[in-house]
Coordinates of C-alpha atoms and ligand atoms in Angstrom, one line a residue:
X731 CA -11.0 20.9 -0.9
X732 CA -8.3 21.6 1.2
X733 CA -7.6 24.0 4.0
X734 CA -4.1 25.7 5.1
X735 CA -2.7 28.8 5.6
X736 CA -0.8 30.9 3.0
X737 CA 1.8 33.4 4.8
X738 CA -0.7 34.0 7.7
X739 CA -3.8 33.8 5.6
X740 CA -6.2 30.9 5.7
X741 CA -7.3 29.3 2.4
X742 CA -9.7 27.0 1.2
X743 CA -9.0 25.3 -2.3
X744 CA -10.1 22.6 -4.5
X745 CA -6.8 20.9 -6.2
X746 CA -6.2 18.0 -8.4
X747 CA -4.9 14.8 -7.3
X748 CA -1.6 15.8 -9.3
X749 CA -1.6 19.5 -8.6
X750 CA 1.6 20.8 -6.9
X751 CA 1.8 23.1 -4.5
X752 CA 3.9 25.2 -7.4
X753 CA 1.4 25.2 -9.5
X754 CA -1.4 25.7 -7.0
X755 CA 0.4 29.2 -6.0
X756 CA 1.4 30.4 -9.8
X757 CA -2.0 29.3 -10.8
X758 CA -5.3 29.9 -8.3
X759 CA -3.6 31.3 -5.9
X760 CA -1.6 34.0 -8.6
X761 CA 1.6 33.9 -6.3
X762 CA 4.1 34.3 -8.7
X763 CA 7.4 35.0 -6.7
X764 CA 8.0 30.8 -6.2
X765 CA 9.6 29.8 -9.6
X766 CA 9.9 26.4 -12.2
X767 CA 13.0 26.0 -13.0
X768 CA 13.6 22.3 -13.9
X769 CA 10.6 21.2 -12.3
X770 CA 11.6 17.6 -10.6
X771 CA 13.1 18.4 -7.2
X772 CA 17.1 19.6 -8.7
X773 CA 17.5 23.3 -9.2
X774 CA 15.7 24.4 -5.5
X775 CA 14.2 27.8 -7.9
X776 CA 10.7 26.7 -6.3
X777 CA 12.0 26.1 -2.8
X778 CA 9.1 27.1 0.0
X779 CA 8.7 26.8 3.4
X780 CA 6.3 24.2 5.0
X781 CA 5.2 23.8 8.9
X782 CA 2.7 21.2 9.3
X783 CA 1.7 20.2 13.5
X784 CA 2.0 16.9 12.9
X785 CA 5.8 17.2 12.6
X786 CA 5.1 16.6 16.3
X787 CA 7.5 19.6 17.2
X788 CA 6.4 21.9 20.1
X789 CA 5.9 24.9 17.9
X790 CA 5.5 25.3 14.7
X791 CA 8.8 24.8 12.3
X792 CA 9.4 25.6 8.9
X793 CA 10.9 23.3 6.7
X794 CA 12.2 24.0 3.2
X795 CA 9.9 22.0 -0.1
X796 CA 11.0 21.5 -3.6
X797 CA 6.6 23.4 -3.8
X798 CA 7.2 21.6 -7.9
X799 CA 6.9 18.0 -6.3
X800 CA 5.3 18.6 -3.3
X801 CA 1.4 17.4 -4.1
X802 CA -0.6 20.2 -3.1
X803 CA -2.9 18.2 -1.1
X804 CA -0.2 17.9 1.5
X805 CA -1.0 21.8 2.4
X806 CA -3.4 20.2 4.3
X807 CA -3.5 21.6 8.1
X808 CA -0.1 23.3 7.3
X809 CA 1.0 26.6 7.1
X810 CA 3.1 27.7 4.0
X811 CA 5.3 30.7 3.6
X812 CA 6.4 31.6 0.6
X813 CA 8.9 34.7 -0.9
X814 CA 6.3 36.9 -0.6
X815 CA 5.3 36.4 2.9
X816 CA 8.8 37.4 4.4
X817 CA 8.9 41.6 3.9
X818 CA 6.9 43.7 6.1
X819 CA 6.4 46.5 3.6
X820 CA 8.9 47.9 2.4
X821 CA 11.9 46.5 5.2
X822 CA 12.9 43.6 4.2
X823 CA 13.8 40.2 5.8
X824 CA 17.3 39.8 7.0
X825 CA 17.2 36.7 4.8
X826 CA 16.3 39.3 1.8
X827 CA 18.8 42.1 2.7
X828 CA 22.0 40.4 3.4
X829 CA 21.4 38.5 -0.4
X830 CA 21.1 42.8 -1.5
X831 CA 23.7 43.7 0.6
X832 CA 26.3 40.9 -0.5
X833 CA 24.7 41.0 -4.2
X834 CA 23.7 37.4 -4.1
X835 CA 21.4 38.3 -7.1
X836 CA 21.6 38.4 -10.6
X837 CA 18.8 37.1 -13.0
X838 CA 17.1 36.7 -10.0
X839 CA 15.5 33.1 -11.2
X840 CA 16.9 31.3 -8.2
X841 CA 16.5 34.3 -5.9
X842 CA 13.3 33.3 -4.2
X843 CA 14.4 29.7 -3.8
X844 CA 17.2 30.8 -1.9
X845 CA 15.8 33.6 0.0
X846 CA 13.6 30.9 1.3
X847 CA 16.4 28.4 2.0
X848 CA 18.2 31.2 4.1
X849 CA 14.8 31.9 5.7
X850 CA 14.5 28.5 7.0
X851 CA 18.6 28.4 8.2
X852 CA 17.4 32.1 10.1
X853 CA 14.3 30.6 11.9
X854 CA 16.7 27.9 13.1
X855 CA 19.4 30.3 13.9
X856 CA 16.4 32.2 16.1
X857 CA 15.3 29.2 17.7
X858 CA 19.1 27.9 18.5
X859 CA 20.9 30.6 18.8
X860 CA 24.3 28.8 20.0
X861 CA 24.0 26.5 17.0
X862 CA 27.6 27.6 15.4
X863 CA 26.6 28.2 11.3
X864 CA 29.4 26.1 9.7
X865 CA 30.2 25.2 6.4
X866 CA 28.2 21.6 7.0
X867 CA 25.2 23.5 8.0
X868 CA 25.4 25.9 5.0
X869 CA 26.3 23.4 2.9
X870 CA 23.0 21.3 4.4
X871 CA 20.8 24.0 4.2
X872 CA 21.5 25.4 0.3
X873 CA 22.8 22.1 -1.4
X874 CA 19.6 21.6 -3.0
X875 CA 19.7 25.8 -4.7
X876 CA 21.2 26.0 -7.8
X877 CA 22.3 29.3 -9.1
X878 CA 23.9 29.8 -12.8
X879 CA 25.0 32.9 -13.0
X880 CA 25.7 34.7 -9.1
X881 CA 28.4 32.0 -8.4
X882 CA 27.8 30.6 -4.9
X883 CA 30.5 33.4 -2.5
X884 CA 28.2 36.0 -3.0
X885 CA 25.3 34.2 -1.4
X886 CA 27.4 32.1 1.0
X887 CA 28.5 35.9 2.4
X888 CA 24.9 36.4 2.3
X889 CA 24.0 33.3 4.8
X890 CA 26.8 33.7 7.0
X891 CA 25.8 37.7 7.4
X892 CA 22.4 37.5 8.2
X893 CA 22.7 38.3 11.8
X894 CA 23.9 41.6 11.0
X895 CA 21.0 43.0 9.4
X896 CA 17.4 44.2 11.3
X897 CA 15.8 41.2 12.4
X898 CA 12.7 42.0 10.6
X899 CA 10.1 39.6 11.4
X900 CA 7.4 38.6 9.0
X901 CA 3.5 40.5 9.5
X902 CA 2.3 36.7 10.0
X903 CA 4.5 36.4 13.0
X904 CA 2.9 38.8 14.9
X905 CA -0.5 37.2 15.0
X906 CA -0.5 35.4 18.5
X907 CA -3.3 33.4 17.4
X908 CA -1.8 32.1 14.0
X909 CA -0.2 29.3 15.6
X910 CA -3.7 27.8 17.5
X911 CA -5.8 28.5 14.1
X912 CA -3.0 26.2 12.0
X913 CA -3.4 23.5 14.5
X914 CA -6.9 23.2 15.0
X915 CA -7.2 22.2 11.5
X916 CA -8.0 18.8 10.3
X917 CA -4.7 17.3 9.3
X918 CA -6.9 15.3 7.1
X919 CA -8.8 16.4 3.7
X920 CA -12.7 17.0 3.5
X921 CA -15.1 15.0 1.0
X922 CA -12.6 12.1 0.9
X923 CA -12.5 10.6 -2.3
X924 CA -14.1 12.8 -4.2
X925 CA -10.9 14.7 -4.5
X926 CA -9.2 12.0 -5.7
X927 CA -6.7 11.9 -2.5
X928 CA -7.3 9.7 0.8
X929 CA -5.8 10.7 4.0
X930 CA -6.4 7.3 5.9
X931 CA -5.0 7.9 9.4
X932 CA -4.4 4.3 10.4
X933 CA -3.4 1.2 8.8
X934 CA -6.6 -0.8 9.4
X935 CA -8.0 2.4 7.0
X936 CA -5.0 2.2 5.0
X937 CA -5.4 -1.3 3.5
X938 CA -9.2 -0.9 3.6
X939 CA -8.8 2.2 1.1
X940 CA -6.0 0.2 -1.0
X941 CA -8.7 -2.6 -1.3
X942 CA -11.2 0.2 -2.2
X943 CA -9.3 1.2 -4.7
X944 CA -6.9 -1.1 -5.7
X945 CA -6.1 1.9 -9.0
X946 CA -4.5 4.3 -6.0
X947 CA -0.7 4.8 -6.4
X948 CA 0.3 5.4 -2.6
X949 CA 2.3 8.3 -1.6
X950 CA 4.7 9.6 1.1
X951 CA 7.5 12.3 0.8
X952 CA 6.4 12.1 -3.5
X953 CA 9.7 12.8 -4.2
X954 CA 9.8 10.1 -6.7
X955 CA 6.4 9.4 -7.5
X956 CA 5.8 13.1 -8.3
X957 CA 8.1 13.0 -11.3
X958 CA 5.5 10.6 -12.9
X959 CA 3.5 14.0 -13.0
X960 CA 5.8 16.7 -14.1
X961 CA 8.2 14.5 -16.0
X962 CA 5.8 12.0 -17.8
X963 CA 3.1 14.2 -17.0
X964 CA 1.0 11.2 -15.9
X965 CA -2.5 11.9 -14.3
X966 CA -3.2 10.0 -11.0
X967 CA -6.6 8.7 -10.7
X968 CA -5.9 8.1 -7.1
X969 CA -3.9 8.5 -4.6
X970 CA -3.8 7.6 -0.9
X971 CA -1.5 9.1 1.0
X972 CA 1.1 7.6 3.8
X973 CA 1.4 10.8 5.7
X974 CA -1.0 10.6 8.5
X975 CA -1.0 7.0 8.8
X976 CA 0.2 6.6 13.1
X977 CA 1.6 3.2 12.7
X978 CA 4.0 3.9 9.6
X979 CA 5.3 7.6 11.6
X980 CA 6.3 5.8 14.6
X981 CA 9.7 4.5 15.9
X982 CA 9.4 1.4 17.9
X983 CA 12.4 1.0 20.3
X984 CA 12.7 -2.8 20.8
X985 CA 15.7 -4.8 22.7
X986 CA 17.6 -5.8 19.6
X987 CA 16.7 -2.6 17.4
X988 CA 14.2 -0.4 16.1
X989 CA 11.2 -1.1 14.1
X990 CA 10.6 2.9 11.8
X991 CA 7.6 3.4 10.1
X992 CA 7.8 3.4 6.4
X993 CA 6.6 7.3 6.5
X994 CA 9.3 8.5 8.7
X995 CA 11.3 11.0 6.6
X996 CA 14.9 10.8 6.4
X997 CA 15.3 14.1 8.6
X998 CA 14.1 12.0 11.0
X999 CA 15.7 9.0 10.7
X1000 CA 18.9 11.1 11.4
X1001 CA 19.3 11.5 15.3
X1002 CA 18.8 7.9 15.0
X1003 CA 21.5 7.5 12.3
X1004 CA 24.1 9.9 14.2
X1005 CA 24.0 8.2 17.6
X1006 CA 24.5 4.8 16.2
X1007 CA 25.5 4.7 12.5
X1008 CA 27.7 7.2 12.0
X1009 CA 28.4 6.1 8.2
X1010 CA 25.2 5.8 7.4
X1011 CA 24.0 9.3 8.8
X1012 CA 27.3 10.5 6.6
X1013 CA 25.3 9.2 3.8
X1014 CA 21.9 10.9 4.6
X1015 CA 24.0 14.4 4.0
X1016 CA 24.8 12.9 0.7
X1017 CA 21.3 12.1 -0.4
X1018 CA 19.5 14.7 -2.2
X1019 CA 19.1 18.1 -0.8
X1020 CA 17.5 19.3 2.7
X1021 CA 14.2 19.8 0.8
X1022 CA 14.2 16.2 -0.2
X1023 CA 15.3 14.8 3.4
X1024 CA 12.8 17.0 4.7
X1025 CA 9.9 15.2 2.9
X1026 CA 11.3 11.6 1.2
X1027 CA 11.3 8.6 3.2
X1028 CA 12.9 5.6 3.6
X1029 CA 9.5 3.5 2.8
X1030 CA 9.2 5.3 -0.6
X1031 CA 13.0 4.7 -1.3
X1032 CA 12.6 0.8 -0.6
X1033 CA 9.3 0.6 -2.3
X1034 CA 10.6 2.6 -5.4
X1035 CA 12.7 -0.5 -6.2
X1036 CA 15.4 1.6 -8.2
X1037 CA 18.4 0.0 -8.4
X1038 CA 20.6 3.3 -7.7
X1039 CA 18.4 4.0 -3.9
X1040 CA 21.2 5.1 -2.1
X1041 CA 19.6 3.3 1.6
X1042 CA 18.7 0.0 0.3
X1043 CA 22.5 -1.4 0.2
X1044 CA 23.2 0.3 3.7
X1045 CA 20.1 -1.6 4.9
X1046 CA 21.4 -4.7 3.0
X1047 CA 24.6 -4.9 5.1
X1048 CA 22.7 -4.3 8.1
X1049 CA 20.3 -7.2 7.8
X1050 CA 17.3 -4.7 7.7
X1051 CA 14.3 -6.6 8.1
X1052 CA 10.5 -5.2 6.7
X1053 CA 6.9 -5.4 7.9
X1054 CA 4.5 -5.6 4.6
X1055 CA 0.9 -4.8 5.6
X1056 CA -2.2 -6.2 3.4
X1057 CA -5.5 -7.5 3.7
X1058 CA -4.1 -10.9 5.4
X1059 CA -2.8 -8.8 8.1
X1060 CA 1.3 -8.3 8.7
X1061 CA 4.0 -10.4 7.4
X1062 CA 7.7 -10.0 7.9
X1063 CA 10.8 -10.6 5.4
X1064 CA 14.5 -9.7 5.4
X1065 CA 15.1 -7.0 3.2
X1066 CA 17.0 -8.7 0.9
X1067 CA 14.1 -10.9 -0.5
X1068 CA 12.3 -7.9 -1.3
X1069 CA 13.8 -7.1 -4.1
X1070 CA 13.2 -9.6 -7.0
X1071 CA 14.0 -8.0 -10.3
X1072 CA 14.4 -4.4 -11.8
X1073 CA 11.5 -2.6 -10.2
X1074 CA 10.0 -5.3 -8.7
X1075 CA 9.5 -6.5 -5.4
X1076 CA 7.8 -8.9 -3.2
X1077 CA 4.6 -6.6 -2.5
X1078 CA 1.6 -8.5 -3.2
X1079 CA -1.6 -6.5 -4.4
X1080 CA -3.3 -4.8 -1.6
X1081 CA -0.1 -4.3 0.7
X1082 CA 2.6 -1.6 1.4
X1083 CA 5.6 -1.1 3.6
X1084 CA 4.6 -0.5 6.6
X1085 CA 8.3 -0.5 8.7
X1086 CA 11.4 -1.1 8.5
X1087 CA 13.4 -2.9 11.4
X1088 CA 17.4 -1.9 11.7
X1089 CA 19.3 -4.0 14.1
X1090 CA 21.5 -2.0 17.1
X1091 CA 25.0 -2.1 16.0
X1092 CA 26.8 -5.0 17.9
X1093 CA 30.0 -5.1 20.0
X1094 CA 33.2 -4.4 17.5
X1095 CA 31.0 -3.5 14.4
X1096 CA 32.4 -1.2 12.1
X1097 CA 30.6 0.4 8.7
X1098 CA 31.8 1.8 5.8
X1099 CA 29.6 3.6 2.8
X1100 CA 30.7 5.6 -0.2
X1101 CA 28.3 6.7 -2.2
X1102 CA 29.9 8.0 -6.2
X1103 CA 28.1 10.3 -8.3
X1104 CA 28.8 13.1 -10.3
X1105 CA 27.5 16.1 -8.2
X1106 CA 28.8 16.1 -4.6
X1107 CA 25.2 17.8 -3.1
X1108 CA 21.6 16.4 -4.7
X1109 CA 22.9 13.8 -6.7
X1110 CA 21.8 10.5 -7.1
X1111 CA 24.5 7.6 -7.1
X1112 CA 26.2 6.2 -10.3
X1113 CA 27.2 3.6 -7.6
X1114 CA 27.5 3.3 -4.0
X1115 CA 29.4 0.5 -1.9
X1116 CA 28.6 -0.7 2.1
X1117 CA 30.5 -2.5 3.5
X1118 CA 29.9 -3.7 7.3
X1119 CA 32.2 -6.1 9.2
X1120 CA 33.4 -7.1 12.9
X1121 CA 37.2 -7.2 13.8
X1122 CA 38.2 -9.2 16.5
X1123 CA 42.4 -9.8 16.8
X1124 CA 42.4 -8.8 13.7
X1125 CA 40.3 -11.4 11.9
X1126 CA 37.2 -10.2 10.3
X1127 CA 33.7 -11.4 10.8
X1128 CA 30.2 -11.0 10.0
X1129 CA 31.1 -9.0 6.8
X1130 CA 28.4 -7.6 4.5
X1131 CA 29.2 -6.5 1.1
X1132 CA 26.8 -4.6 -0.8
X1133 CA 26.3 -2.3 -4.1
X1134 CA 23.9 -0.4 -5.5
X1135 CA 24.0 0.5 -8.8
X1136 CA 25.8 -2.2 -9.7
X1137 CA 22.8 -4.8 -11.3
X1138 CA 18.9 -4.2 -11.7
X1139 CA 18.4 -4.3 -8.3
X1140 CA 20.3 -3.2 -5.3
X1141 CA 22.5 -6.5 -3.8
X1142 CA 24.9 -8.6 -1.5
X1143 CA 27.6 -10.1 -3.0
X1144 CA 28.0 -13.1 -1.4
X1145 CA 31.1 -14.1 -3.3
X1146 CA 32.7 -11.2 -1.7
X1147 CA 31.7 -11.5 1.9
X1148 CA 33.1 -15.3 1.5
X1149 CA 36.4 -14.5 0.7
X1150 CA 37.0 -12.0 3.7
X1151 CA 34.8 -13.6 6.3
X1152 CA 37.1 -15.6 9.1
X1153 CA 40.3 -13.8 7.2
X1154 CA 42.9 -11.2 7.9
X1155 CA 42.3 -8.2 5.8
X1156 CA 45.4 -8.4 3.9
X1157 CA 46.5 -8.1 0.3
X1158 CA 46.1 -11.3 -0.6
X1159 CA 42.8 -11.4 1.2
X1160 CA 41.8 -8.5 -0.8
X1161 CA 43.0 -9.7 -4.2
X1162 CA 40.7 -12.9 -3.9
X1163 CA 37.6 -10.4 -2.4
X1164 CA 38.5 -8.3 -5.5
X1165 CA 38.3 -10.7 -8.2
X1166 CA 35.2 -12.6 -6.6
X1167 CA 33.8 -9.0 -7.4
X1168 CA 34.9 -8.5 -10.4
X1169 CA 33.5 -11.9 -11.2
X1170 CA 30.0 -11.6 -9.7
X1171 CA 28.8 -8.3 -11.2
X1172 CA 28.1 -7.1 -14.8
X1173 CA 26.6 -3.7 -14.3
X1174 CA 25.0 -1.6 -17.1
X1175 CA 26.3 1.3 -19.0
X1176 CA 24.0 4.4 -18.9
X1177 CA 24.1 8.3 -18.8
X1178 CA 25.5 8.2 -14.8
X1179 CA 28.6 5.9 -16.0
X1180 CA 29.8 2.9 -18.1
X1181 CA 29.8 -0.6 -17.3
X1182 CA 33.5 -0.5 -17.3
X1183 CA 33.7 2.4 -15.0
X1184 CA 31.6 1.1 -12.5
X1185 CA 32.9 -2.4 -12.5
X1186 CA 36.2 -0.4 -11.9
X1187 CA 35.1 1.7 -9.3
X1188 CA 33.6 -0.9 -7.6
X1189 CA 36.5 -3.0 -7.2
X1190 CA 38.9 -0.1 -6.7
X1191 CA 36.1 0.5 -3.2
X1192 CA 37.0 -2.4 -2.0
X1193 CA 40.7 -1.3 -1.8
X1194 CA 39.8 1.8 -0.1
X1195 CA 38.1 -0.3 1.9
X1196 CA 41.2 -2.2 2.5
X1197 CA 43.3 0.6 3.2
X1198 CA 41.3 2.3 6.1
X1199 CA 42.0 -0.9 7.8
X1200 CA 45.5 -0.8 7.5
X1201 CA 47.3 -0.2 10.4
X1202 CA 49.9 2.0 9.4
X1203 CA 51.6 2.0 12.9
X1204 CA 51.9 5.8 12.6
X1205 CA 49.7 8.5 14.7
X1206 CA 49.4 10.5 11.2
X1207 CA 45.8 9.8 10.3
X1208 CA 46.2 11.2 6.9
X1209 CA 45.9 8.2 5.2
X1210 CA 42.4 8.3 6.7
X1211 CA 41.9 12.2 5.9
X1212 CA 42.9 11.5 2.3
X1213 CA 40.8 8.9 2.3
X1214 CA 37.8 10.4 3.7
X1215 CA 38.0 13.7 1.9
X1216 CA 37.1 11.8 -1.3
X1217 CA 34.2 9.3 0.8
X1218 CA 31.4 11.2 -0.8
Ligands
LIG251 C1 16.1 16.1 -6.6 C2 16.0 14.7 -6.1 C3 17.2 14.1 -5.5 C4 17.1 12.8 -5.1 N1 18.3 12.3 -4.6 C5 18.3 11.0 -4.1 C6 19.5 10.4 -3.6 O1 20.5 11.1 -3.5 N2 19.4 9.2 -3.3 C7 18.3 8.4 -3.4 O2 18.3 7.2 -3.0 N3 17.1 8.9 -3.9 C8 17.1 10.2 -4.2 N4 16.0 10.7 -4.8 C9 14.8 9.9 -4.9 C10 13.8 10.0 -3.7 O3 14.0 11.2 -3.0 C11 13.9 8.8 -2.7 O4 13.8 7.6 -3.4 C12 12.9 8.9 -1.6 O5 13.3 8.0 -0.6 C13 11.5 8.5 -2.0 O6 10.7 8.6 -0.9 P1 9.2 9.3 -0.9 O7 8.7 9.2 0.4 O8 9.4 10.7 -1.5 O9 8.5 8.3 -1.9 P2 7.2 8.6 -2.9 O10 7.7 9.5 -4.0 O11 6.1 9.1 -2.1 O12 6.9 7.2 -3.4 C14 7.9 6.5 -4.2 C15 7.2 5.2 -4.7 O13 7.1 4.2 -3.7 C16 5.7 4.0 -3.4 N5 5.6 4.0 -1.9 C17 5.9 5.0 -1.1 N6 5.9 4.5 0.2 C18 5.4 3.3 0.1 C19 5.1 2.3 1.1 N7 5.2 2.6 2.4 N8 4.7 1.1 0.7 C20 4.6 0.8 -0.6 N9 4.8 1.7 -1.6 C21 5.2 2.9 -1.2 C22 4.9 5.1 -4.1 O14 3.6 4.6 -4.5 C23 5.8 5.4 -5.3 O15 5.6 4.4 -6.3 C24 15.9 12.1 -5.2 C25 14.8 12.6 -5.7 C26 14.8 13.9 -6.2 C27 13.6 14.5 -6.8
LIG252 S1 11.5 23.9 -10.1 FE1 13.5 23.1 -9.8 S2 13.3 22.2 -7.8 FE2 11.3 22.8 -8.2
LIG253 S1 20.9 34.8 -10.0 FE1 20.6 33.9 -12.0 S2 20.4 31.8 -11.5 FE2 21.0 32.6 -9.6

C-alpha cells in the first residue's frame, strides 16, 4: 500500500513492484488525461508533476516526471499533480490558456505533457519572480516534450506568454492545510516487503535488506532500470529502493572535495557543478531532459555500467573516487577500477554505491567536455570527450583524457595524456596525442554511429581541443564562439 496525494486528494493504493505511476493513474486511479507515448522517458507525452518533502526544500515544489518510468511506489509521502488537477472549473490555468491562445495544440497527444512542463516553469516563475525566462530556461524546462505535428513556435509563444493570462490557481492550492497533511506522511511504504518494494532509510538497513534479499534490483531515479519493465517488460521480484537512504542524499564538504551520495539527483549536483565545474554543469544541460535530471542520479549512472554514461568520463578526468558499501562495511576505489568490462564492475554481491568523492578543482585547472549525439536535448551520447589539464607558462600538466563511447566501457587513454603531459600544446604535440588515439581505441559500430565515425570524431575532439588553446593574439573570441556553438 502506498499513501500520497493526487491533485489535493489523499489516496491509498496497493501497486506492483513494476507499476508506474502512468499506469497507476490510466489504470486504478482512471486518470486518463497523462498519456504513453513511447513509454521509456523520450517523448515527455506522460510528463507529471511530483513534490515530495524530502526534497528538503522549505515548501513544497513541483518537479516535472517522465509518470511512464517513474515506479509508482515513489508516490510515496508525495503529492502529485497531474493535467487534470490545474483548471478550476471551467477557467483554465495560465499554463492551459496561453497553449489555447497561441494554438500550441493540435492532436493534442503531447498536450498534457506540456501543459504540465509549462505548469512547473509557472510555479517557478511564481516563486521567483525576477528570474528572467530565457531561451536556456525554456529550452531546460521543455527539452524533454516532443511534439510532431504543432511545431515548437506556437508553444514557445505559449511559455513565454503565460504571464499575461489570469493567474488562475489550482482548487488544491487553496487548502491551507494541504501542505501539513502531505508532510506528515510516512516518506516510507507500509507492510514492507510484502509489497515487493523496501524503503530502507539508512545504510546499516540498506545492506541488511540487500543480504535479505540478495534477488532485489536496487533503485534510485529508475530512469534506467525502469526500461527493464516497459521495454523488456521484465517483472521485478524485488526492489529496494535508494531514495530515503540519509547517508547516500547527503553532500559531505571535506578539505580537498566533496564526498555526494550516490542518490543525489543530478538537479542537485548542479549548484555544485556551476560554482566549480563549469564544463561539467554545461554537460548536465545536455543530459537527458529536466524530467530525467529531476529524478536520475549519478549513483545509478556509474552503477549502470553503460559504456555511453555521459558522467562517468567527466569523473574519469577528475580522478573521482567511490565508497562501495556491503556487509564487510565501506571500502574505497578510484573510479577508474570500477569499471572492468561491458556492464561490469567491481561491486561485489551484497554492496552498492554509496558516494561519490569529486576533488575541488586546483590552481590553473581548466576542463573541457563535448558530449556528440544526434539530438541536441534528451539524447544520449554517440560519444563524448573530457579532457582536463593544468597550464602553467604554457606547458601542460596533469592532463586527463577520456571517452565514452569509445570501447565497452567508459576510459582514460593513457597513451594520450603521455604525449601531451610536460608538452606545449602545439601541432606537433597534437599530431603525436592524435595518433596515440587513433591507435589506442577501436570502438564499435552501432545504431548511434560507425566505428569509423567515432574513431574520427574522436580524434577530430582532440583538435578542437587544441584550438581553444590557441592563442590567437586577437581580442576576437570568435574562434571560441564558433567553437562553442557546436560544444554540445
Ligand atoms: C529519456 C532518457 C534520457 C537519458 N539521457 C541520458 C543522457 O543523456 N546521458 C546519460 O548518461 N544517461 C541518460 N539516461 C540514462 C539514465 O537517466 C542515467 O543513467 C541515470 O543516471 C540513471 O540513474 P537512476 O538514478 O535513474 O538509476 P536507476 O535507473 O535507478 O538504476 C540504474 C541501475 O543502477 C543500479 N543502481 C542505482 N543506484 C545504485 C547504487 N547506488 N549502487 C548500486 N547500484 C545502483 C540499479 O539497480 C540499476 O541497475 C537517459 C535515460 C532516459 C530514460
Ligand atoms: S510516454 Fe513518452 S516519456 Fe513517458
Ligand atoms: S499536438 Fe500533436 S504531437 Fe503535439
Amino acid at each position: 500500500m502506498i499513501e500520497f496525494f493526487l491533485n489535493g486528494q489523499r489516496q491509498r493504493v496497493a501497486t506492483e513492484p513494476e507499476t508506474s505511476v502512468l499506469e497507476l493513474l490510466r489504470g486504478p486511479l482512471a486518470r486518463h488525461g497523462t498519456k504513453e507515448g513511447c513509454a521509456s522517458g523520450d517523448c515527455g507525452a506522460c510528463t507529471v508533476a511530483i513534490a515530495s518533502p524530502e526534497d528538503g526544500q522549505q515548501s513544497l515544489t513541483y518537479r516535472t516526471a517522465n509518470a511512464c518510468i517513474t515506479p509508482a511506489h515513489q508516490l510515496q509521502g508525495a503529492h502529485l499533480i497531474t493535467v487534470e488537477g490545474l483548471a478550476r472549473g471551467d477557467a483554465l490555468h495560465p499554463a492551459q490558456s496561453s497553449m489555447v491562445a497561441c494554438h500550441g495544440s493540435q492532436c493534442g497527444f503531447c498536450t498534457p505533457g506540456i501543459v504540465m512542463s509549462l505548469f512547473v516553469m509557472h510555479e517557478q516563475q511564481r516563486s521567483a519572480p525576477g528570474m528572467p525566462l530565457d531561451d536556456h530556461r525554456l529550452e531546460a524546462a521543455l527539452g524533454g516534450n516532443l511534439c510532431r505535428c504543432t511545431g515548437y513556435r506556437p508553444i514557445r509563444d505559449a511559455a513565454l506568454s503565460m504571464s499575461e493570462h489570469a493567474d488562475t490557481r489550482p482548487p488544491w492550492a487553496d487548502d491551507p492545510t494541504l501542505e501539513r497533511a502531505v508532510r506528515e506522511l510516512s516518506p516510507t511504504v507500509a507492510s514492507e516487503g510484502q509489497s515487493g518494494y523496501l524503503t530502507p532509510t539508512t545504510l546499516a538497513e540498506l545492506t541488511a535488506a540487500m543480504q535479505r534479499h540478495p534477488e532485489a534490483r536496487l533503485v534510485a531515479g529508475a530512469t534506467d532500470l525502469w526500461l527493464e519493465a516497459t521495454q523488456r517488460l521484465e517483472p521485478f521480484e524485488m526492489l529496494i529502493d535508494l531514495r530515503q537512504v540519509r547517508e547516500l542524499r547527503q553532500i559531505e564538504e571535506t578539505a580537498d572535495g566533496w564526498w555526494i551520495g550516490a542518490a543525489v539527483s543530478y538537479r542537485e549536483w548542479e549548484p555544485l557543478l556551476v560554482e566549480h565545474y563549469p564544463a561539467f554543469a554545461h554537460l548536465l544541460t545536455r543530459l537527458g531532459s529536466a524530467q530525467i535530471r529531476n529524478r536520475g542520479t549519478v549513483g545509478g549512472n556509474i552503477a549502470n555500467a553503460s559504456p555511453i554514461g555521459d558522467t562517468p568520463p567527466v569523473l574519469l578526468t577528475l580522478d573521482a573516487r567511490l565508497r562501495l558499501a556491503g556487509p564487510q562495511g565501506m571500502r574505497e576505489l578510484p573510479l577508474a577500477s570500477f569499471f572492468l568490462d561491458y556492464k561490469k564492475t567491481a561491486l561485489e554481491p551484497g554492496e552498492c554505491v554509496a558516494a561519490i568523492y569529486l576533488p575541488k578543482p586546483q590552481a590553473n585547472f581548466e576542463q573541457r567536455v563535448w558530449k556528440l549525439s544526434k539530438r541536441r536535448e534528451d539524447d544520449i551520447s554517440t560519444l563524448l570527450g573530457a579532457f582536463r589539464w593544468r597550464r602553467k607558462d604554457g606547458v601542460l600538466s596533469d592532463v586527463r583524457v577520456a571517452y565514452g563511447g569509445m570501447a565497452a566501457i567508459p576510459l582514460r587513454v593513457e597513451a594520450v595524456e603521455a604525449a601531451l603531459e610536460g608538452r606545449k600544446p602545439d601541432q606537433a604535440t597534437f599530431r603525436t596525442a592524435r595518433q596515440a588515439l587513433h591507435d589506442s581505441l577501436t570502438p564499435m559500430s552501432d545504431a548511434r554511429g560507425s566505428r569509423d565515425y567515432r574513431l574520427t570524431a574522436a580524434v577530430n575532439l582532440l583538435e578542437r581541443w587544441r584550438l581553444t588553446l590557441v592563442d590567437t593574439g586577437s581580442n576576437d573570441p570568435a574562434q571560441e564562439v564558433i567553437l562553442d556553438a557546436y560544444a554540445h
